[in-house]
GROMACS .gro file of C-alpha atoms in nm:
model
  448
    1MET     CA    1  -1.250  -2.680  -0.167
    2SER     CA    2  -1.247  -2.956  -0.426
    3VAL     CA    3  -1.147  -2.731  -0.716
    4THR     CA    4  -0.808  -2.551  -0.659
    5PRO     CA    5  -0.748  -2.179  -0.794
    6ASP     CA    6  -0.483  -2.315  -1.054
    7LEU     CA    7  -0.752  -2.557  -1.189
    8LEU     CA    8  -1.006  -2.300  -1.201
    9THR     CA    9  -0.780  -2.072  -1.409
   10GLU     CA   10  -0.744  -2.366  -1.671
   11HIS     CA   11  -1.113  -2.395  -1.678
   12LEU     CA   12  -1.154  -2.024  -1.744
   13LEU     CA   13  -0.906  -2.030  -2.031
   14ASP     CA   14  -1.066  -2.325  -2.182
   15ALA     CA   15  -1.402  -2.166  -2.181
   16ALA     CA   16  -1.251  -1.847  -2.328
   17ARG     CA   17  -1.116  -2.044  -2.625
   18ARG     CA   18  -1.434  -2.217  -2.678
   19ALA     CA   19  -1.618  -1.885  -2.677
   20GLY     CA   20  -1.405  -1.741  -2.941
   21ALA     CA   21  -1.132  -1.544  -2.764
   22ASP     CA   22  -0.808  -1.487  -2.953
   23ALA     CA   23  -0.627  -1.483  -2.611
   24ALA     CA   24  -0.706  -1.454  -2.251
   25ASP     CA   25  -0.572  -1.446  -1.894
   26ALA     CA   26  -0.744  -1.572  -1.581
   27MET     CA   27  -0.731  -1.516  -1.213
   28ALA     CA   28  -0.865  -1.711  -0.919
   29ILE     CA   29  -0.845  -1.631  -0.544
   30ALA     CA   30  -0.951  -1.863  -0.274
   31GLY     CA   31  -0.970  -1.700   0.064
   32GLN     CA   32  -1.075  -1.733   0.425
   33SER     CA   33  -1.087  -1.461   0.687
   34LEU     CA   34  -1.181  -1.411   1.037
   35ALA     CA   35  -1.224  -1.079   1.234
   36ILE     CA   36  -1.307  -1.015   1.602
   37ASP     CA   37  -1.407  -0.680   1.747
   38VAL     CA   38  -1.408  -0.624   2.122
   39ARG     CA   39  -1.566  -0.324   2.308
   40ALA     CA   40  -1.578  -0.272   2.688
   41GLY     CA   41  -1.422  -0.609   2.739
   42GLN     CA   42  -1.687  -0.803   2.557
   43LEU     CA   43  -1.718  -0.947   2.206
   44GLU     CA   44  -1.895  -0.696   1.997
   45GLN     CA   45  -1.858  -0.860   1.646
   46ALA     CA   46  -1.718  -1.171   1.502
   47GLU     CA   47  -1.710  -1.226   1.138
   48ARG     CA   48  -1.578  -1.531   0.917
   49ALA     CA   49  -1.576  -1.552   0.555
   50GLU     CA   50  -1.484  -1.813   0.300
   51GLY     CA   51  -1.510  -1.778  -0.075
   52VAL     CA   52  -1.355  -1.806  -0.422
   53ASP     CA   53  -1.349  -1.523  -0.673
   54ILE     CA   54  -1.278  -1.580  -1.032
   55GLY     CA   55  -1.187  -1.326  -1.304
   56LEU     CA   56  -1.129  -1.352  -1.680
   57ARG     CA   57  -0.991  -1.107  -1.936
   58VAL     CA   58  -1.030  -1.194  -2.299
   59LEU     CA   59  -0.892  -1.029  -2.610
   60VAL     CA   60  -1.056  -1.043  -2.945
   61GLY     CA   61  -0.820  -0.881  -3.187
   62GLN     CA   62  -0.714  -0.550  -3.018
   63ARG     CA   63  -1.042  -0.530  -2.798
   64GLN     CA   64  -1.066  -0.657  -2.452
   65ALA     CA   65  -1.325  -0.707  -2.172
   66SER     CA   66  -1.292  -0.831  -1.822
   67VAL     CA   67  -1.553  -1.021  -1.607
   68SER     CA   68  -1.565  -1.181  -1.260
   69ALA     CA   69  -1.789  -1.402  -1.049
   70SER     CA   70  -1.793  -1.589  -0.712
   71ASP     CA   71  -1.979  -1.883  -0.860
   72ILE     CA   72  -1.742  -2.156  -0.984
   73SER     CA   73  -1.985  -2.381  -1.140
   74ALA     CA   74  -1.900  -2.514  -1.487
   75SER     CA   75  -2.203  -2.351  -1.632
   76THR     CA   76  -2.120  -2.006  -1.473
   77ILE     CA   77  -1.766  -2.025  -1.622
   78THR     CA   78  -1.894  -2.100  -1.964
   79ALA     CA   79  -2.151  -1.827  -1.936
   80LEU     CA   80  -1.877  -1.574  -1.803
   81ALA     CA   81  -1.648  -1.654  -2.105
   82GLU     CA   82  -1.945  -1.600  -2.354
   83ARG     CA   83  -2.048  -1.272  -2.191
   84ALA     CA   84  -1.674  -1.164  -2.196
   85VAL     CA   85  -1.619  -1.232  -2.548
   86ALA     CA   86  -1.942  -1.059  -2.657
   87MET     CA   87  -1.844  -0.745  -2.447
   88ALA     CA   88  -1.502  -0.736  -2.609
   89ARG     CA   89  -1.645  -0.745  -2.954
   90GLU     CA   90  -1.837  -0.429  -2.871
   91ALA     CA   91  -1.538  -0.265  -2.683
   92PRO     CA   92  -1.312   0.001  -2.865
   93GLU     CA   93  -0.994  -0.114  -3.021
   94ASP     CA   94  -0.679  -0.047  -2.808
   95PRO     CA   95  -0.346  -0.098  -3.004
   96TYR     CA   96  -0.146  -0.137  -2.688
   97ILE     CA   97  -0.322  -0.426  -2.518
   98GLY     CA   98  -0.193  -0.792  -2.547
   99LEU     CA   99  -0.035  -1.075  -2.356
  100ALA     CA  100   0.327  -1.106  -2.268
  101SER     CA  101   0.534  -1.297  -2.519
  102ASP     CA  102   0.694  -1.610  -2.417
  103ASP     CA  103   1.038  -1.453  -2.392
  104LEU     CA  104   0.915  -1.198  -2.123
  105LEU     CA  105   0.733  -1.459  -1.903
  106ALA     CA  106   0.858  -1.581  -1.560
  107LYS     CA  107   1.001  -1.925  -1.609
  108ASP     CA  108   1.093  -2.022  -1.256
  109TRP     CA  109   1.084  -1.862  -0.910
  110ASP     CA  110   1.144  -1.961  -0.545
  111ILE     CA  111   0.815  -1.899  -0.368
  112ALA     CA  112   0.951  -2.047  -0.047
  113ALA     CA  113   1.216  -1.779  -0.026
  114LEU     CA  114   0.965  -1.508  -0.011
  115ASP     CA  115   0.802  -1.664   0.301
  116LEU     CA  116   0.459  -1.504   0.232
  117CYS     CA  117   0.259  -1.769   0.409
  118GLU     CA  118   0.260  -1.908   0.766
  119ASP     CA  119   0.220  -2.278   0.768
  120ALA     CA  120  -0.008  -2.309   1.077
  121PRO     CA  121  -0.371  -2.357   1.141
  122GLU     CA  122  -0.624  -2.077   1.134
  123PRO     CA  123  -0.629  -1.900   1.486
  124GLU     CA  124  -0.904  -1.992   1.714
  125PRO     CA  125  -1.161  -1.706   1.745
  126ALA     CA  126  -1.099  -1.706   2.124
  127ALA     CA  127  -0.733  -1.632   2.074
  128LEU     CA  128  -0.804  -1.337   1.856
  129GLN     CA  129  -1.069  -1.213   2.092
  130GLU     CA  130  -0.826  -1.227   2.379
  131ALA     CA  131  -0.571  -1.037   2.183
  132ALA     CA  132  -0.819  -0.767   2.111
  133ARG     CA  133  -0.927  -0.750   2.468
  134ALA     CA  134  -0.576  -0.716   2.589
  135ALA     CA  135  -0.503  -0.435   2.354
  136GLU     CA  136  -0.832  -0.255   2.461
  137ALA     CA  137  -0.737  -0.295   2.838
  138ALA     CA  138  -0.385  -0.161   2.774
  139ALA     CA  139  -0.534   0.153   2.603
  140GLN     CA  140  -0.797   0.198   2.884
  141ALA     CA  141  -0.521   0.189   3.146
  142VAL     CA  142  -0.357   0.497   3.015
  143ASP     CA  143  -0.432   0.795   3.229
  144GLY     CA  144  -0.652   1.030   3.047
  145VAL     CA  145  -0.820   0.780   2.806
  146THR     CA  146  -1.200   0.796   2.846
  147GLN     CA  147  -1.297   0.520   2.613
  148VAL     CA  148  -1.170   0.279   2.351
  149GLN     CA  149  -1.360   0.308   2.020
  150SER     CA  150  -1.240  -0.017   1.895
  151ALA     CA  151  -0.995  -0.311   1.935
  152SER     CA  152  -0.989  -0.558   1.660
  153ALA     CA  153  -0.785  -0.872   1.563
  154VAL     CA  154  -0.800  -1.017   1.216
  155TYR     CA  155  -0.664  -1.306   1.007
  156ASP     CA  156  -0.667  -1.360   0.637
  157ARG     CA  157  -0.531  -1.635   0.418
  158ARG     CA  158  -0.555  -1.621   0.028
  159GLN     CA  159  -0.449  -1.862  -0.247
  160ILE     CA  160  -0.393  -1.677  -0.561
  161ALA     CA  161  -0.341  -1.829  -0.917
  162LEU     CA  162  -0.288  -1.661  -1.250
  163ALA     CA  163  -0.257  -1.818  -1.594
  164THR     CA  164  -0.257  -1.691  -1.953
  165SER     CA  165  -0.330  -1.859  -2.286
  166ALA     CA  166   0.032  -1.767  -2.385
  167GLY     CA  167   0.157  -2.040  -2.152
  168PHE     CA  168   0.218  -1.880  -1.815
  169ALA     CA  169   0.072  -2.043  -1.499
  170GLY     CA  170   0.175  -1.954  -1.138
  171GLY     CA  171   0.036  -1.916  -0.790
  172TYR     CA  172   0.117  -1.844  -0.433
  173THR     CA  173  -0.036  -1.826  -0.091
  174LEU     CA  174  -0.052  -1.517   0.145
  175THR     CA  175  -0.122  -1.503   0.527
  176ASP     CA  176  -0.203  -1.175   0.708
  177HIS     CA  177  -0.234  -1.128   1.084
  178GLY     CA  178  -0.344  -0.795   1.222
  179LEU     CA  179  -0.425  -0.618   1.536
  180SER     CA  180  -0.548  -0.266   1.591
  181CYS     CA  181  -0.675  -0.034   1.865
  182VAL     CA  182  -0.841   0.319   1.852
  183ALA     CA  183  -0.844   0.512   2.172
  184ILE     CA  184  -1.038   0.830   2.265
  185ALA     CA  185  -0.918   1.096   2.530
  186GLY     CA  186  -1.093   1.384   2.675
  187GLN     CA  187  -1.461   1.482   2.691
  188GLY     CA  188  -1.724   1.658   2.472
  189ALA     CA  189  -1.575   1.899   2.218
  190GLY     CA  190  -1.244   1.837   2.363
  191MET     CA  191  -1.209   1.470   2.277
  192GLU     CA  192  -0.921   1.355   2.064
  193ARG     CA  193  -0.866   1.020   1.914
  194ASP     CA  194  -0.567   0.819   1.793
  195HIS     CA  195  -0.461   0.472   1.698
  196ASP     CA  196  -0.197   0.210   1.663
  197GLY     CA  197  -0.185  -0.130   1.489
  198ASP     CA  198   0.027  -0.376   1.323
  199GLY     CA  199   0.005  -0.629   1.051
  200ARG     CA  200   0.244  -0.937   0.962
  201VAL     CA  201   0.267  -1.246   0.760
  202TYR     CA  202   0.355  -1.441   1.062
  203HIS     CA  203   0.167  -1.405   1.393
  204ALA     CA  204   0.480  -1.440   1.599
  205ASP     CA  205   0.602  -1.115   1.440
  206LEU     CA  206   0.312  -0.909   1.560
  207ARG     CA  207   0.386  -0.655   1.833
  208SER     CA  208   0.211  -0.734   2.165
  209PRO     CA  209  -0.154  -0.637   2.225
  210GLU     CA  210  -0.029  -0.449   2.535
  211GLU     CA  211   0.215  -0.230   2.329
  212ILE     CA  212  -0.042  -0.159   2.073
  213GLY     CA  213  -0.309  -0.068   2.302
  214ARG     CA  214  -0.081   0.146   2.525
  215LEU     CA  215   0.067   0.345   2.240
  216ALA     CA  216  -0.288   0.392   2.100
  217GLY     CA  217  -0.391   0.551   2.443
  218GLU     CA  218  -0.078   0.758   2.487
  219ARG     CA  219  -0.111   0.906   2.133
  220ALA     CA  220  -0.480   1.004   2.201
  221VAL     CA  221  -0.391   1.162   2.540
  222GLU     CA  222  -0.104   1.357   2.370
  223ARG     CA  223  -0.345   1.526   2.137
  224LEU     CA  224  -0.555   1.688   2.416
  225GLY     CA  225  -0.564   2.066   2.413
  226ALA     CA  226  -0.496   2.098   2.048
  227ARG     CA  227  -0.534   2.426   1.880
  228LYS     CA  228  -0.477   2.586   1.549
  229PRO     CA  229  -0.108   2.650   1.448
  230PRO     CA  230   0.003   2.993   1.351
  231THR     CA  231   0.010   3.100   0.970
  232GLY     CA  232   0.340   3.150   0.809
  233ALA     CA  233   0.631   2.962   0.646
  234TYR     CA  234   0.787   2.711   0.889
  235PRO     CA  235   0.985   2.384   0.869
  236VAL     CA  236   0.765   2.084   0.872
  237LEU     CA  237   0.870   1.717   1.011
  238PHE     CA  238   0.642   1.457   0.865
  239ASP     CA  239   0.647   1.176   1.119
  240GLU     CA  240   0.736   0.828   0.995
  241ARG     CA  241   0.362   0.742   1.023
  242VAL     CA  242   0.279   0.973   0.757
  243ALA     CA  243   0.605   1.036   0.566
  244ARG     CA  244   0.540   0.757   0.329
  245SER     CA  245   0.244   0.944   0.172
  246LEU     CA  246   0.507   1.199   0.024
  247ILE     CA  247   0.691   0.918  -0.137
  248GLY     CA  248   0.353   0.770  -0.247
  249HIS     CA  249   0.271   1.098  -0.434
  250LEU     CA  250   0.608   1.065  -0.618
  251LEU     CA  251   0.535   0.702  -0.697
  252GLY     CA  252   0.188   0.800  -0.832
  253ALA     CA  253   0.356   1.055  -1.063
  254ALA     CA  254   0.609   0.788  -1.184
  255ASN     CA  255   0.320   0.545  -1.268
  256GLY     CA  256   0.325   0.469  -1.628
  257ALA     CA  257  -0.047   0.521  -1.664
  258SER     CA  258  -0.012   0.882  -1.569
  259VAL     CA  259   0.292   0.946  -1.768
  260ALA     CA  260   0.135   0.784  -2.076
  261ARG     CA  261  -0.180   1.016  -2.040
  262GLY     CA  262   0.054   1.323  -1.980
  263ALA     CA  263  -0.101   1.381  -1.640
  264SER     CA  264   0.204   1.356  -1.420
  265TRP     CA  265   0.434   1.646  -1.313
  266LEU     CA  266   0.721   1.397  -1.348
  267ARG     CA  267   0.647   1.330  -1.720
  268ASP     CA  268   0.943   1.532  -1.857
  269ARG     CA  269   1.184   1.455  -1.569
  270LEU     CA  270   1.337   1.105  -1.646
  271GLY     CA  271   1.690   1.147  -1.570
  272GLU     CA  272   1.649   1.460  -1.350
  273GLN     CA  273   1.723   1.531  -0.996
  274VAL     CA  274   1.376   1.460  -0.801
  275LEU     CA  275   1.534   1.395  -0.463
  276PRO     CA  276   1.817   1.513  -0.266
  277GLU     CA  277   2.168   1.370  -0.379
  278GLY     CA  278   2.251   1.055  -0.192
  279MET     CA  279   1.887   0.949  -0.178
  280ASP     CA  280   1.762   0.640  -0.359
  281ILE     CA  281   1.428   0.472  -0.387
  282VAL     CA  282   1.471   0.099  -0.416
  283GLU     CA  283   1.194  -0.130  -0.535
  284ASP     CA  284   1.246  -0.482  -0.404
  285PRO     CA  285   0.963  -0.745  -0.452
  286HIS     CA  286   1.159  -1.011  -0.314
  287ARG     CA  287   1.181  -0.923   0.052
  288PRO     CA  288   1.091  -1.215   0.276
  289ARG     CA  289   0.784  -1.199   0.505
  290VAL     CA  290   0.669  -0.869   0.361
  291MET     CA  291   0.317  -0.862   0.230
  292GLY     CA  292   0.402  -0.663  -0.071
  293SER     CA  293   0.655  -0.926  -0.216
  294ARG     CA  294   0.553  -1.108  -0.523
  295PRO     CA  295   0.751  -1.353  -0.749
  296PHE     CA  296   0.582  -1.234  -1.059
  297ASP     CA  297   0.334  -0.949  -1.160
  298ALA     CA  298  -0.023  -0.981  -1.281
  299GLU     CA  299   0.094  -1.036  -1.647
  300GLY     CA  300   0.328  -1.327  -1.550
  301LEU     CA  301   0.649  -1.118  -1.577
  302PRO     CA  302   0.936  -1.202  -1.327
  303THR     CA  303   0.962  -0.919  -1.067
  304ARG     CA  304   1.314  -0.788  -0.980
  305ARG     CA  305   1.497  -0.547  -0.762
  306ARG     CA  306   1.563  -0.212  -0.911
  307SER     CA  307   1.621   0.150  -0.818
  308LEU     CA  308   1.347   0.392  -0.914
  309VAL     CA  309   1.561   0.686  -0.801
  310GLU     CA  310   1.935   0.660  -0.778
  311ASN     CA  311   2.139   0.945  -0.600
  312GLY     CA  312   1.835   1.161  -0.623
  313VAL     CA  313   1.791   1.108  -0.993
  314LEU     CA  314   1.477   0.954  -1.148
  315THR     CA  315   1.581   0.638  -1.344
  316GLY     CA  316   1.246   0.485  -1.462
  317TRP     CA  317   0.886   0.451  -1.473
  318ILE     CA  318   0.640   0.202  -1.303
  319LEU     CA  319   0.520   0.007  -1.615
  320ASP     CA  320   0.284  -0.281  -1.699
  321LEU     CA  321   0.279  -0.411  -2.065
  322ALA     CA  322   0.019  -0.181  -2.222
  323ASN     CA  323   0.176   0.142  -2.084
  324ALA     CA  324   0.516   0.028  -2.165
  325ARG     CA  325   0.410  -0.007  -2.537
  326LYS     CA  326   0.247   0.341  -2.520
  327LEU     CA  327   0.570   0.495  -2.414
  328GLY     CA  328   0.795   0.272  -2.633
  329LEU     CA  329   0.969   0.116  -2.346
  330GLU     CA  330   1.036  -0.224  -2.190
  331PRO     CA  331   0.775  -0.327  -1.912
  332THR     CA  332   0.913  -0.327  -1.557
  333ALA     CA  333   0.690  -0.614  -1.418
  334ASN     CA  334   0.477  -0.377  -1.217
  335ALA     CA  335   0.130  -0.497  -1.338
  336LYS     CA  336  -0.133  -0.537  -1.072
  337ARG     CA  337  -0.492  -0.650  -1.096
  338GLY     CA  338  -0.807  -0.772  -0.914
  339VAL     CA  339  -1.028  -1.050  -1.058
  340GLY     CA  340  -1.257  -0.805  -1.221
  341SER     CA  341  -1.021  -0.552  -1.391
  342PRO     CA  342  -0.741  -0.559  -1.645
  343PRO     CA  343  -0.381  -0.503  -1.530
  344SER     CA  344  -0.250  -0.160  -1.444
  345PRO     CA  345   0.075  -0.047  -1.316
  346GLY     CA  346   0.166  -0.041  -0.942
  347SER     CA  347   0.473  -0.039  -0.722
  348TRP     CA  348   0.587  -0.335  -0.499
  349ASN     CA  349   0.791  -0.290  -0.185
  350ILE     CA  350   0.994   0.026  -0.183
  351ALA     CA  351   1.251   0.173   0.058
  352LEU     CA  352   1.382   0.529   0.081
  353THR     CA  353   1.736   0.589   0.191
  354GLN     CA  354   1.752   0.663   0.558
  355GLY     CA  355   1.943   0.934   0.713
  356THR     CA  356   2.187   0.932   1.015
  357LYS     CA  357   1.991   1.141   1.257
  358SER     CA  358   1.700   1.038   1.486
  359ARG     CA  359   1.358   1.201   1.475
  360ASP     CA  360   1.468   1.391   1.787
  361ASP     CA  361   1.762   1.510   1.631
  362LEU     CA  362   1.564   1.647   1.338
  363LEU     CA  363   1.332   1.824   1.586
  364GLN     CA  364   1.625   2.003   1.737
  365ASP     CA  365   1.743   2.102   1.398
  366MET     CA  366   1.397   2.245   1.294
  367GLY     CA  367   1.395   2.475   1.602
  368THR     CA  368   1.044   2.609   1.560
  369GLY     CA  369   0.789   2.453   1.344
  370LEU     CA  370   0.519   2.164   1.301
  371LEU     CA  371   0.564   1.789   1.358
  372VAL     CA  372   0.285   1.622   1.151
  373THR     CA  373   0.150   1.301   1.277
  374SER     CA  374  -0.188   1.281   1.102
  375MET     CA  375  -0.324   1.410   0.756
  376ILE     CA  376  -0.664   1.453   0.609
  377GLY     CA  377  -0.790   1.539   0.268
  378SER     CA  378  -0.554   1.577  -0.032
  379THR     CA  379  -0.532   1.840  -0.309
  380ILE     CA  380  -0.246   1.755  -0.553
  381ASN     CA  381  -0.238   1.901  -0.891
  382PRO     CA  382  -0.127   1.595  -1.103
  383ASN     CA  383   0.020   1.817  -1.374
  384THR     CA  384   0.222   2.066  -1.146
  385GLY     CA  385   0.264   1.883  -0.820
  386ASP     CA  386   0.095   2.171  -0.623
  387TYR     CA  387   0.028   2.033  -0.282
  388SER     CA  388  -0.211   2.113   0.003
  389ARG     CA  389  -0.323   1.902   0.285
  390GLY     CA  390  -0.511   1.932   0.631
  391VAL     CA  391  -0.271   1.828   0.902
  392SER     CA  392  -0.261   1.775   1.286
  393GLY     CA  393   0.027   1.708   1.508
  394PHE     CA  394   0.247   1.899   1.746
  395TRP     CA  395   0.389   2.252   1.763
  396VAL     CA  396   0.767   2.254   1.829
  397GLU     CA  397   0.952   2.547   1.988
  398ASN     CA  398   1.320   2.549   2.028
  399GLY     CA  399   1.344   2.182   1.934
  400GLU     CA  400   1.095   2.061   2.188
  401VAL     CA  401   0.739   1.969   2.152
  402SER     CA  402   0.516   2.242   2.293
  403HIS     CA  403   0.158   2.152   2.240
  404ALA     CA  404  -0.092   1.967   2.010
  405ILE     CA  405  -0.205   2.118   1.684
  406ASN     CA  406  -0.521   2.051   1.476
  407GLU     CA  407  -0.721   2.224   1.197
  408GLY     CA  408  -0.388   2.325   1.016
  409THR     CA  409  -0.320   2.319   0.631
  410ILE     CA  410   0.023   2.288   0.480
  411ALA     CA  411   0.084   2.381   0.108
  412GLY     CA  412   0.381   2.397  -0.122
  413SER     CA  413   0.534   2.260  -0.452
  414LEU     CA  414   0.572   1.890  -0.416
  415PRO     CA  415   0.854   1.882  -0.683
  416GLU     CA  416   1.041   2.155  -0.507
  417PHE     CA  417   1.017   2.032  -0.151
  418LEU     CA  418   1.099   1.677  -0.224
  419ARG     CA  419   1.428   1.806  -0.350
  420ARG     CA  420   1.518   1.943  -0.002
  421MET     CA  421   1.407   1.675   0.239
  422THR     CA  422   1.605   1.562   0.525
  423PRO     CA  423   1.545   1.189   0.614
  424ALA     CA  424   1.560   1.052   0.981
  425ASN     CA  425   1.673   0.690   1.067
  426ASP     CA  426   1.339   0.569   1.214
  427ALA     CA  427   1.170   0.379   0.931
  428ARG     CA  428   1.012   0.046   1.027
  429THR     CA  429   1.190  -0.205   0.799
  430HIS     CA  430   0.925  -0.462   0.809
  431LEU     CA  431   0.680  -0.251   0.628
  432SER     CA  432   0.619  -0.265   0.240
  433HIS     CA  433   0.694   0.110   0.222
  434VAL     CA  434   1.007   0.172   0.438
  435VAL     CA  435   1.011   0.549   0.473
  436PRO     CA  436   1.165   0.746   0.767
  437SER     CA  437   1.028   1.066   0.918
  438LEU     CA  438   1.115   1.354   0.666
  439LEU     CA  439   1.209   1.723   0.757
  440VAL     CA  440   1.103   1.983   0.492
  441GLU     CA  441   1.211   2.344   0.510
  442GLY     CA  442   0.987   2.628   0.456
  443LEU     CA  443   0.641   2.505   0.374
  444THR     CA  444   0.339   2.738   0.400
  445LEU     CA  445   0.124   2.667   0.726
  446ALA     CA  446  -0.226   2.809   0.755
  447GLY     CA  447  -0.404   2.796   1.080
  448ALA     CA  448  -0.513   3.069   1.322
   0.00000   0.00000   0.00000
């Protein structure tokens, strides 16, 4: 590519000024990706893509508009800026929009310390195909697996640049290696499906194809013979694979956009107990080799480590500039955006305090109840936190797994049961969201 993403953002800002914008920010992403799918030992699909996407947000007074394109010619950039300014002039006024002032902008950062990009050539398609084939073969070798639905290996590399007319300019490069496998066990109406996968910045950090395939197969076989759970109030252990969704709901309620709209069950609970004492949620955008790490946010503010929840107490919101202004607070450098949209708040890497017991210890503690390994659907009242989800997993009797469960529904008050969770110590620390298995007492379970 002859024109780099950082140069493209300069061209976009220049075009915005010529078109009459009072202020603007620009984003450019140059990416390449490769995906290989294998079925029955043979290559089923191979896709490779390269491209550049550009995005421009312009401000005319207190009005804004965002536009994007995948054509980077000078004529397109000029037309894009003119169209954006014309759109902004017709947009409603928003007193809270605006670029970050110079005193808020990131001035320096150590992108090398984040280690977000593997300095290595793009992998050969044959290598990805072999990895996918090995995962499929390992799953198929598990006794009880009848077929492997898919085995995929992917690679992605993106160069990202951001610049604002207020003087900020920065960028970074991300690499992503992934491998996944979906296995099916059983026959006919008794078929069950499960999966495993891994994604890392560095290829060397990926778990082996053999482990991923084997685990996908074993999980599928374990689900055979599933039946509906009983109805009643039981303890529920959310497996580490799904437990992060509970914390995700809390993060969603702490999102500044929801709080500013008044559509959050946390809106009046700042400084109150939302988790058990001794539990923290720490946001750390500077963890090396983690795909959720960033040196600055989508508005050019320097990211930093902080506690969202400390000793169980909610200490702050997740804010971009506009929502911070709405709430009369300082921004927290949590702005995210795509090339075609304005910034909005979102969390970076988070970690929930882990417990001292293993998942098996918590199974023993729960006695009789449900181990949830998969969830479908979601009904959560954003104002009250009333919670209901379809689940599958395993029934537990006397601390031991008895049989597989499906077609169940769990319900309860999210604000209440988050305050009585017990964490295990099994969280995978390389993930962007580090959340262990979580035991919750007394949820309502509906099944047979």
